[in-house]
Short mmCIF file of C-alpha atoms and ligand atoms in Angstrom, two decimals:
data_model
loop_
_atom_site.label_atom_id
_atom_site.label_comp_id
_atom_site.label_asym_id
_atom_site.label_seq_id
_atom_site.Cartn_x
_atom_site.Cartn_y
_atom_site.Cartn_z
CA MET A 1 -129.59 -83.13 -41.96
CA ILE A 2 -127.92 -85.21 -44.43
CA GLY A 3 -125.42 -84.17 -47.26
CA ARG A 4 -126.08 -83.57 -50.91
CA ASP A 5 -125.15 -86.97 -52.44
CA GLY A 6 -126.98 -88.49 -55.32
CA ALA A 7 -128.81 -87.34 -58.38
CA ASP A 8 -130.76 -84.11 -57.52
CA PHE A 9 -134.49 -85.02 -57.01
CA ALA A 10 -134.78 -82.82 -53.91
CA SER A 11 -133.63 -79.22 -54.63
CA ASN A 12 -135.63 -76.19 -55.75
CA ASP A 13 -132.89 -75.24 -58.13
CA TYR A 14 -135.32 -75.83 -60.86
CA LEU A 15 -133.35 -74.32 -63.88
CA GLY A 16 -130.04 -75.58 -62.66
CA LEU A 17 -128.53 -72.23 -62.27
CA ALA A 18 -127.24 -72.25 -58.50
CA ASP A 19 -123.83 -73.93 -59.56
CA SER A 20 -123.84 -72.77 -63.21
CA ALA A 21 -120.96 -71.43 -65.14
CA VAL A 22 -123.07 -68.33 -66.24
CA LEU A 23 -123.91 -67.31 -62.60
CA ARG A 24 -120.28 -67.94 -61.30
CA GLY A 25 -119.09 -65.73 -64.18
CA ALA A 26 -121.55 -62.84 -63.06
CA VAL A 27 -120.48 -63.13 -59.64
CA THR A 28 -116.89 -63.09 -60.59
CA ALA A 29 -117.59 -59.97 -62.70
CA ALA A 30 -119.34 -58.31 -59.88
CA LEU A 31 -116.42 -58.88 -57.56
CA ALA A 32 -113.99 -57.40 -60.15
CA ARG A 33 -116.31 -54.17 -60.63
CA GLY A 34 -115.94 -53.65 -56.61
CA VAL A 35 -119.30 -54.96 -55.32
CA PRO A 36 -118.89 -55.60 -51.60
CA ILE A 37 -119.63 -59.08 -49.98
CA GLY A 38 -121.14 -57.48 -46.82
CA SER A 39 -123.70 -54.87 -46.61
CA GLY A 40 -122.35 -53.51 -43.23
CA GLY A 41 -125.70 -52.47 -41.81
CA SER A 42 -129.44 -51.94 -42.23
CA ARG A 43 -130.73 -50.55 -45.45
CA LEU A 44 -131.92 -47.50 -43.47
CA LEU A 45 -128.56 -46.95 -42.16
CA ARG A 46 -125.21 -47.54 -44.12
CA GLY A 47 -126.43 -51.08 -45.49
CA ASN A 48 -128.08 -49.49 -48.58
CA HIS A 49 -126.13 -50.01 -51.72
CA ARG A 50 -126.60 -49.17 -55.26
CA GLU A 51 -126.69 -53.03 -56.22
CA HIS A 52 -129.94 -53.28 -54.09
CA GLU A 53 -131.26 -50.37 -55.81
CA ALA A 54 -130.47 -51.43 -59.23
CA LEU A 55 -131.90 -54.88 -58.62
CA GLU A 56 -135.36 -53.43 -57.26
CA ALA A 57 -135.33 -51.25 -60.35
CA GLU A 58 -134.48 -54.23 -62.58
CA ALA A 59 -137.07 -56.48 -60.81
CA ALA A 60 -139.85 -53.92 -60.79
CA ALA A 61 -139.40 -53.71 -64.73
CA PHE A 62 -138.95 -57.55 -65.13
CA PHE A 63 -142.11 -58.30 -63.23
CA GLY A 64 -144.07 -55.27 -64.82
CA ARG A 65 -144.65 -53.88 -61.47
CA GLU A 66 -144.54 -50.31 -59.90
CA SER A 67 -142.07 -51.39 -57.40
CA ALA A 68 -139.77 -53.99 -55.99
CA LEU A 69 -138.30 -54.59 -52.42
CA TYR A 70 -135.36 -57.10 -51.86
CA PHE A 71 -135.19 -59.17 -48.69
CA SER A 72 -132.59 -61.44 -47.39
CA SER A 73 -135.00 -64.50 -47.60
CA GLY A 74 -138.33 -65.45 -48.56
CA TYR A 75 -139.18 -66.50 -44.96
CA ALA A 76 -138.26 -62.82 -43.79
CA ALA A 77 -140.32 -61.36 -46.57
CA ASN A 78 -143.54 -63.32 -45.83
CA ALA A 79 -142.92 -62.59 -42.17
CA ALA A 80 -142.60 -58.76 -43.01
CA LEU A 81 -145.61 -58.85 -45.48
CA LEU A 82 -148.07 -60.51 -43.26
CA GLY A 83 -146.72 -59.15 -39.99
CA THR A 84 -146.76 -55.61 -41.26
CA LEU A 85 -149.53 -54.83 -43.89
CA PRO A 86 -152.74 -56.19 -42.31
CA GLN A 87 -153.84 -53.89 -39.56
CA ARG A 88 -156.07 -54.79 -36.53
CA GLY A 89 -159.78 -54.95 -37.48
CA ASP A 90 -158.71 -56.62 -40.98
CA LEU A 91 -159.06 -60.12 -41.94
CA VAL A 92 -156.44 -62.40 -43.46
CA LEU A 93 -157.80 -65.50 -45.18
CA PHE A 94 -155.15 -67.85 -46.11
CA ASP A 95 -155.01 -71.14 -48.08
CA GLU A 96 -154.70 -74.03 -45.62
CA LEU A 97 -151.42 -75.22 -47.25
CA VAL A 98 -149.50 -72.02 -47.27
CA HIS A 99 -145.77 -72.06 -46.20
CA ALA A 100 -144.79 -71.83 -42.59
CA SER A 101 -143.44 -68.28 -43.29
CA ALA A 102 -146.63 -67.10 -43.96
CA HIS A 103 -147.91 -68.43 -40.67
CA GLU A 104 -145.00 -66.68 -39.00
CA GLY A 105 -146.03 -63.31 -40.38
CA MET A 106 -149.55 -63.91 -39.42
CA LYS A 107 -148.56 -64.55 -35.98
CA LEU A 108 -146.62 -61.43 -35.81
CA GLY A 109 -149.55 -59.26 -37.18
CA ARG A 110 -152.39 -57.88 -35.45
CA ALA A 111 -155.29 -58.85 -37.95
CA GLU A 112 -157.65 -61.85 -37.58
CA THR A 113 -156.76 -64.85 -39.47
CA ARG A 114 -158.88 -67.65 -40.89
CA ALA A 115 -157.67 -70.86 -43.03
CA VAL A 116 -159.73 -71.83 -45.89
CA ALA A 117 -159.89 -75.11 -47.77
CA HIS A 118 -157.18 -75.53 -50.23
CA ASN A 119 -157.89 -74.07 -53.97
CA ASP A 120 -161.55 -73.25 -53.00
CA VAL A 121 -162.35 -70.19 -54.32
CA ALA A 122 -166.20 -70.43 -53.26
CA ALA A 123 -164.77 -71.06 -49.62
CA PHE A 124 -162.84 -67.90 -49.87
CA ALA A 125 -165.88 -66.11 -50.93
CA ALA A 126 -168.09 -67.64 -48.17
CA ALA A 127 -165.47 -66.80 -45.44
CA ILE A 128 -165.53 -63.08 -46.48
CA ALA A 129 -169.46 -63.13 -46.69
CA ASP A 130 -169.71 -64.74 -43.06
CA TRP A 131 -167.00 -62.26 -41.68
CA ARG A 132 -168.99 -58.99 -42.99
CA ARG A 133 -172.36 -60.46 -41.99
CA ALA A 134 -170.74 -60.61 -38.46
CA GLY A 135 -169.66 -56.94 -38.40
CA GLY A 136 -166.18 -57.41 -40.19
CA ALA A 137 -165.63 -53.88 -41.45
CA GLY A 138 -161.71 -53.75 -41.97
CA ARG A 139 -159.97 -54.71 -45.15
CA VAL A 140 -159.61 -58.41 -46.40
CA TRP A 141 -156.23 -60.03 -47.41
CA ILE A 142 -155.96 -63.35 -49.32
CA ALA A 143 -152.83 -65.14 -49.07
CA VAL A 144 -152.02 -67.88 -51.25
CA GLU A 145 -149.16 -69.69 -53.30
CA SER A 146 -149.16 -69.90 -57.23
CA LEU A 147 -147.53 -73.10 -56.99
CA TYR A 148 -147.94 -75.07 -53.91
CA SER A 149 -144.44 -76.25 -52.74
CA MET A 150 -145.36 -79.96 -51.24
CA ASP A 151 -148.37 -80.85 -53.70
CA GLY A 152 -147.03 -79.06 -56.94
CA ASP A 153 -150.64 -77.80 -57.74
CA ILE A 154 -151.68 -74.36 -59.24
CA ALA A 155 -153.84 -72.01 -57.69
CA PRO A 156 -156.89 -70.73 -59.50
CA LEU A 157 -155.36 -67.11 -59.60
CA ALA A 158 -157.60 -65.39 -62.12
CA GLU A 159 -160.72 -66.40 -59.87
CA LEU A 160 -158.87 -65.43 -56.71
CA ALA A 161 -158.02 -61.94 -58.24
CA ALA A 162 -161.66 -61.54 -59.62
CA LEU A 163 -162.78 -62.21 -56.01
CA ALA A 164 -160.30 -59.92 -54.56
CA GLN A 165 -161.18 -57.01 -56.97
CA GLY A 166 -165.03 -57.45 -56.28
CA GLU A 167 -164.23 -57.36 -52.50
CA GLU A 168 -161.85 -54.61 -52.60
CA ALA A 169 -159.42 -57.03 -50.87
CA ILE A 170 -155.57 -57.51 -51.53
CA LEU A 171 -154.28 -60.72 -52.89
CA LEU A 172 -150.81 -61.89 -51.84
CA VAL A 173 -149.34 -64.17 -54.04
CA ASP A 174 -146.28 -66.22 -52.92
CA GLU A 175 -144.64 -67.38 -56.26
CA ALA A 176 -141.87 -69.05 -54.68
CA HIS A 177 -141.93 -72.03 -56.84
CA ALA A 178 -143.21 -70.52 -60.05
CA THR A 179 -140.92 -67.64 -60.56
CA GLY A 180 -138.32 -68.35 -63.35
CA VAL A 181 -140.25 -71.37 -64.35
CA TYR A 182 -143.78 -70.00 -65.37
CA GLY A 183 -145.10 -67.05 -67.39
CA PRO A 184 -143.43 -65.14 -70.13
CA GLN A 185 -139.60 -64.95 -69.46
CA GLY A 186 -140.26 -66.82 -66.25
CA GLN A 187 -142.16 -63.80 -64.72
CA GLY A 188 -144.46 -66.30 -62.70
CA LEU A 189 -148.04 -67.31 -62.83
CA ALA A 190 -149.55 -63.97 -61.33
CA HIS A 191 -147.88 -61.82 -64.42
CA ALA A 192 -151.43 -61.42 -66.13
CA LEU A 193 -153.28 -60.33 -63.10
CA PRO A 194 -154.69 -56.99 -62.27
CA PRO A 195 -151.85 -55.08 -60.65
CA ALA A 196 -153.95 -52.69 -58.34
CA ASN A 197 -154.55 -54.86 -55.61
CA LEU A 198 -151.80 -57.48 -56.09
CA ILE A 199 -148.66 -58.13 -54.18
CA THR A 200 -146.39 -60.85 -55.16
CA LEU A 201 -143.42 -62.50 -53.59
CA HIS A 202 -140.64 -63.82 -55.67
CA THR A 203 -138.09 -65.95 -53.81
CA CYS A 204 -134.69 -65.80 -55.28
CA GLY A 205 -133.32 -69.06 -53.81
CA LYS A 206 -135.24 -71.59 -56.00
CA ALA A 207 -135.16 -71.31 -59.68
CA LEU A 208 -133.17 -68.02 -59.50
CA GLY A 209 -130.34 -69.98 -58.00
CA CYS A 210 -129.41 -67.47 -55.41
CA GLU A 211 -130.79 -66.26 -52.08
CA GLY A 212 -133.32 -63.55 -50.94
CA ALA A 213 -136.81 -62.53 -51.89
CA LEU A 214 -138.24 -59.71 -54.25
CA VAL A 215 -141.67 -58.46 -52.98
CA THR A 216 -143.33 -56.54 -55.81
CA GLY A 217 -146.46 -54.21 -55.84
CA PRO A 218 -147.51 -50.68 -55.83
CA ALA A 219 -144.78 -48.25 -54.62
CA ILE A 220 -147.07 -47.41 -51.45
CA VAL A 221 -146.56 -50.84 -50.35
CA ARG A 222 -142.83 -50.70 -50.70
CA ASP A 223 -142.82 -47.42 -48.68
CA PHE A 224 -144.77 -48.80 -45.90
CA LEU A 225 -142.70 -52.18 -45.57
CA VAL A 226 -139.49 -49.89 -45.71
CA ASN A 227 -140.85 -47.74 -42.90
CA ARG A 228 -142.60 -50.38 -40.81
CA GLY A 229 -141.27 -53.77 -41.83
CA ARG A 230 -139.14 -54.94 -38.87
CA ALA A 231 -137.15 -57.38 -41.00
CA VAL A 232 -136.31 -54.53 -43.08
CA ILE A 233 -135.46 -51.93 -40.27
CA PHE A 234 -133.88 -54.15 -37.60
CA SER A 235 -131.86 -56.27 -40.15
CA THR A 236 -128.63 -56.28 -41.71
CA ALA A 237 -129.30 -55.68 -45.48
CA PRO A 238 -128.68 -58.58 -47.98
CA SER A 239 -125.32 -58.97 -49.36
CA PRO A 240 -124.83 -56.61 -52.26
CA LEU A 241 -122.89 -59.27 -53.98
CA MET A 242 -126.03 -61.48 -53.77
CA ALA A 243 -128.11 -58.62 -55.11
CA ALA A 244 -125.76 -58.50 -58.14
CA ALA A 245 -126.20 -62.36 -58.57
CA VAL A 246 -129.81 -61.89 -58.57
CA ARG A 247 -129.54 -59.28 -61.23
CA ALA A 248 -127.79 -61.63 -63.28
CA ALA A 249 -130.11 -64.53 -62.60
CA LEU A 250 -133.16 -62.21 -63.69
CA ARG A 251 -131.30 -61.53 -66.77
CA ILE A 252 -130.56 -65.29 -67.40
CA VAL A 253 -134.27 -66.26 -66.70
CA ALA A 254 -135.55 -63.52 -68.97
CA GLU A 255 -133.63 -64.98 -71.84
CA GLY A 256 -133.95 -68.60 -70.50
CA GLU A 257 -136.53 -70.25 -72.91
CA GLY A 258 -134.08 -72.98 -73.59
CA LEU A 259 -133.75 -73.77 -69.73
CA ARG A 260 -137.38 -73.73 -69.63
CA THR A 261 -137.99 -76.02 -72.47
CA ALA A 262 -135.27 -78.49 -70.93
CA LEU A 263 -137.05 -78.48 -67.62
CA PHE A 264 -140.52 -79.12 -69.10
CA ASP A 265 -139.07 -82.03 -71.07
CA ARG A 266 -137.88 -83.46 -67.96
CA ILE A 267 -140.93 -82.77 -66.18
CA ALA A 268 -143.10 -84.62 -68.99
CA ALA A 269 -140.88 -87.79 -68.78
CA ALA A 270 -141.04 -87.73 -64.87
CA ARG A 271 -144.78 -87.40 -64.96
CA GLN A 272 -145.44 -90.12 -67.53
CA ALA A 273 -142.98 -92.58 -65.91
CA LEU A 274 -144.22 -91.83 -62.34
CA ALA A 275 -147.84 -91.66 -62.77
CA PRO A 276 -148.26 -95.46 -62.52
CA LEU A 277 -146.87 -95.44 -59.12
CA GLY A 278 -149.40 -92.94 -57.69
CA VAL A 279 -147.99 -89.38 -58.67
CA PRO A 280 -151.41 -87.56 -58.96
CA PRO A 281 -151.92 -85.77 -62.49
CA GLY A 282 -150.56 -82.30 -62.68
CA GLU A 283 -148.18 -80.11 -64.61
CA SER A 284 -145.52 -78.82 -62.49
CA GLN A 285 -141.95 -79.66 -61.51
CA VAL A 286 -143.00 -80.80 -57.98
CA LEU A 287 -144.36 -84.37 -57.85
CA PRO A 288 -145.77 -85.70 -54.58
CA LEU A 289 -145.98 -89.26 -54.02
CA ILE A 290 -147.98 -89.86 -51.01
CA LEU A 291 -147.51 -92.78 -49.37
CA GLY A 292 -149.24 -91.82 -46.09
CA ASP A 293 -147.40 -93.72 -43.37
CA ASP A 294 -144.37 -91.72 -41.97
CA VAL A 295 -142.08 -94.58 -41.29
CA ARG A 296 -142.55 -96.12 -44.61
CA THR A 297 -141.99 -92.83 -46.47
CA MET A 298 -138.58 -92.48 -44.57
CA ALA A 299 -137.72 -96.05 -45.36
CA VAL A 300 -138.43 -95.76 -49.16
CA ALA A 301 -136.70 -92.23 -49.13
CA GLY A 302 -133.65 -93.80 -47.36
CA ALA A 303 -133.65 -96.69 -49.84
CA LEU A 304 -133.69 -94.28 -52.87
CA GLN A 305 -130.81 -92.17 -51.44
CA ALA A 306 -128.64 -95.44 -50.91
CA GLY A 307 -129.18 -96.20 -54.60
CA GLY A 308 -127.73 -92.66 -55.59
CA PHE A 309 -131.26 -90.90 -55.85
CA ASP A 310 -131.47 -87.88 -53.55
CA VAL A 311 -135.20 -87.96 -53.04
CA ARG A 312 -136.43 -86.73 -49.64
CA GLY A 313 -139.55 -87.84 -47.55
CA ILE A 314 -141.69 -85.11 -46.06
CA ARG A 315 -143.54 -85.88 -42.99
CA PRO A 316 -146.19 -83.85 -40.78
CA PRO A 317 -146.19 -81.18 -39.57
CA THR A 318 -144.77 -79.88 -42.79
CA VAL A 319 -147.61 -81.95 -44.54
CA PRO A 320 -150.88 -82.73 -43.09
CA ALA A 321 -151.11 -85.89 -40.85
CA GLY A 322 -151.55 -89.11 -42.77
CA THR A 323 -150.01 -87.55 -45.95
CA ALA A 324 -146.32 -88.26 -45.51
CA ARG A 325 -144.96 -88.25 -49.07
CA LEU A 326 -141.88 -88.42 -51.26
CA ARG A 327 -141.45 -84.69 -52.76
CA ILE A 328 -139.76 -85.58 -56.04
CA SER A 329 -138.57 -82.18 -57.33
CA ILE A 330 -137.55 -82.25 -61.02
CA THR A 331 -134.69 -79.93 -62.18
CA ASN A 332 -132.18 -79.31 -64.92
CA ASN A 333 -129.56 -80.91 -62.61
CA VAL A 334 -130.82 -84.45 -63.78
CA ASP A 335 -131.20 -85.93 -67.21
CA LEU A 336 -133.94 -88.08 -68.90
CA ALA A 337 -131.59 -91.25 -67.93
CA ASP A 338 -131.82 -90.29 -64.35
CA ILE A 339 -135.63 -89.82 -64.51
CA ALA A 340 -135.95 -93.28 -66.15
CA ALA A 341 -133.54 -94.93 -63.48
CA LEU A 342 -135.49 -93.37 -60.52
CA ALA A 343 -138.72 -94.57 -61.92
CA ALA A 344 -137.29 -98.25 -62.41
CA ARG A 345 -136.01 -98.16 -58.82
CA LEU A 346 -139.26 -96.61 -57.21
CA THR A 347 -141.15 -99.41 -59.17
CA GLU A 348 -138.88 -102.00 -57.52
CA LEU A 349 -139.27 -100.61 -54.08
CA LEU A 350 -143.00 -100.04 -54.20
CA GLY A 351 -144.22 -102.48 -56.74
CA GLU A 352 -145.69 -105.98 -56.44
CA ARG A 353 -142.80 -107.60 -58.23
CA SER A 354 -140.46 -106.55 -55.54
CA SER A 355 -139.44 -109.31 -53.38
CA THR A 356 -139.35 -107.08 -50.24
CA PRO A 357 -141.56 -104.27 -50.97
CA LEU A 358 -141.36 -101.41 -48.73
C1 LIG B 1 -143.89 -71.10 -50.56
C2 LIG B 1 -142.64 -70.79 -49.89
N1 LIG B 1 -142.64 -69.45 -49.55
C3 LIG B 1 -141.50 -69.08 -48.92
C4 LIG B 1 -140.38 -69.91 -48.72
C5 LIG B 1 -139.35 -69.11 -47.82
O1 LIG B 1 -138.30 -68.83 -48.79
P1 LIG B 1 -136.94 -68.88 -48.49
O2 LIG B 1 -136.39 -70.18 -48.55
O3 LIG B 1 -136.17 -67.72 -49.33
O4 LIG B 1 -136.71 -68.29 -47.02
C6 LIG B 1 -140.44 -71.12 -49.13
C7 LIG B 1 -139.09 -71.95 -49.08
O5 LIG B 1 -139.12 -73.05 -49.04
C8 LIG B 1 -141.70 -71.38 -49.96
O6 LIG B 1 -141.54 -72.84 -50.39
#
């Protein structure tokens, strides 16, 4: 682990809220009105606090869903969702690029699991047909992300939702990197999907600048997770103070058109400046620059860091073998001059004009 020096091209604090005066102010106000720091126990024992309940009511309203449940992290939420909801005899089809926490959940669960080619709706449909033909009779669960964390590309959510509806499958959408950034008021990319067979996960440690995760969906799903989710039952409830911070963050992003405009201006500038270096076309705040070779990737990342740019190299197994990359994350913590300077330095390091290209 290394420190957090240099211009922030590495965090998921997309809107720049994590260290903002507005969020600090909300936490100071919450402390002043007596919100405790620790919960003191599991939600099912004395750990349940009115801040958790207020947050969940506000989150359900914000995301336009029947219910919400607050977890202490996205990792715990994914582990609980996939470890608890699919039953023996069911099938979980997951995009091959889903996050490690989804894999953790699938390992804990009892359903059969199969990887499907990235963003390939026809492959999802074919996998369901194959399974049914072979006698699969249970429920199908489709687990995807709306915006992939290492590639920055966006899932074909409308098509996946239509497939799920036709197959009476449940669509699980991890909105970790979309919440706060996309959709009206930052509700995420799944905001317009039919709600009946949809469960979404909104992490709070990325654009919301806090910590934890909100699972939203039908009330029956919340009840099931509360009663059967081991991460809910056997874990200390999240900090009520953090719940208060997330409540404030939801209000800030709901009114945060200016923050999103600022971010999208930066994304456009970064995409334009970095496309000639090999960043693939796209629209999101996550720009992958795939260099392929692990050693070269880490050497370029190290040279950038030494020059004051906090860019991190990502190697297998976090990404598939042979696709080591610089994950360039655009946030409101940098300005347009930082982006231009990064592009210039990268051009020097990778370009043919460099005397010692890496
Ligand atoms: C797609 C995705 N899901 C879940 C998580 C886990 O969330 P958390 O960091 O809140 O545990 C992450 C974190 O990196 C993520 O990228």
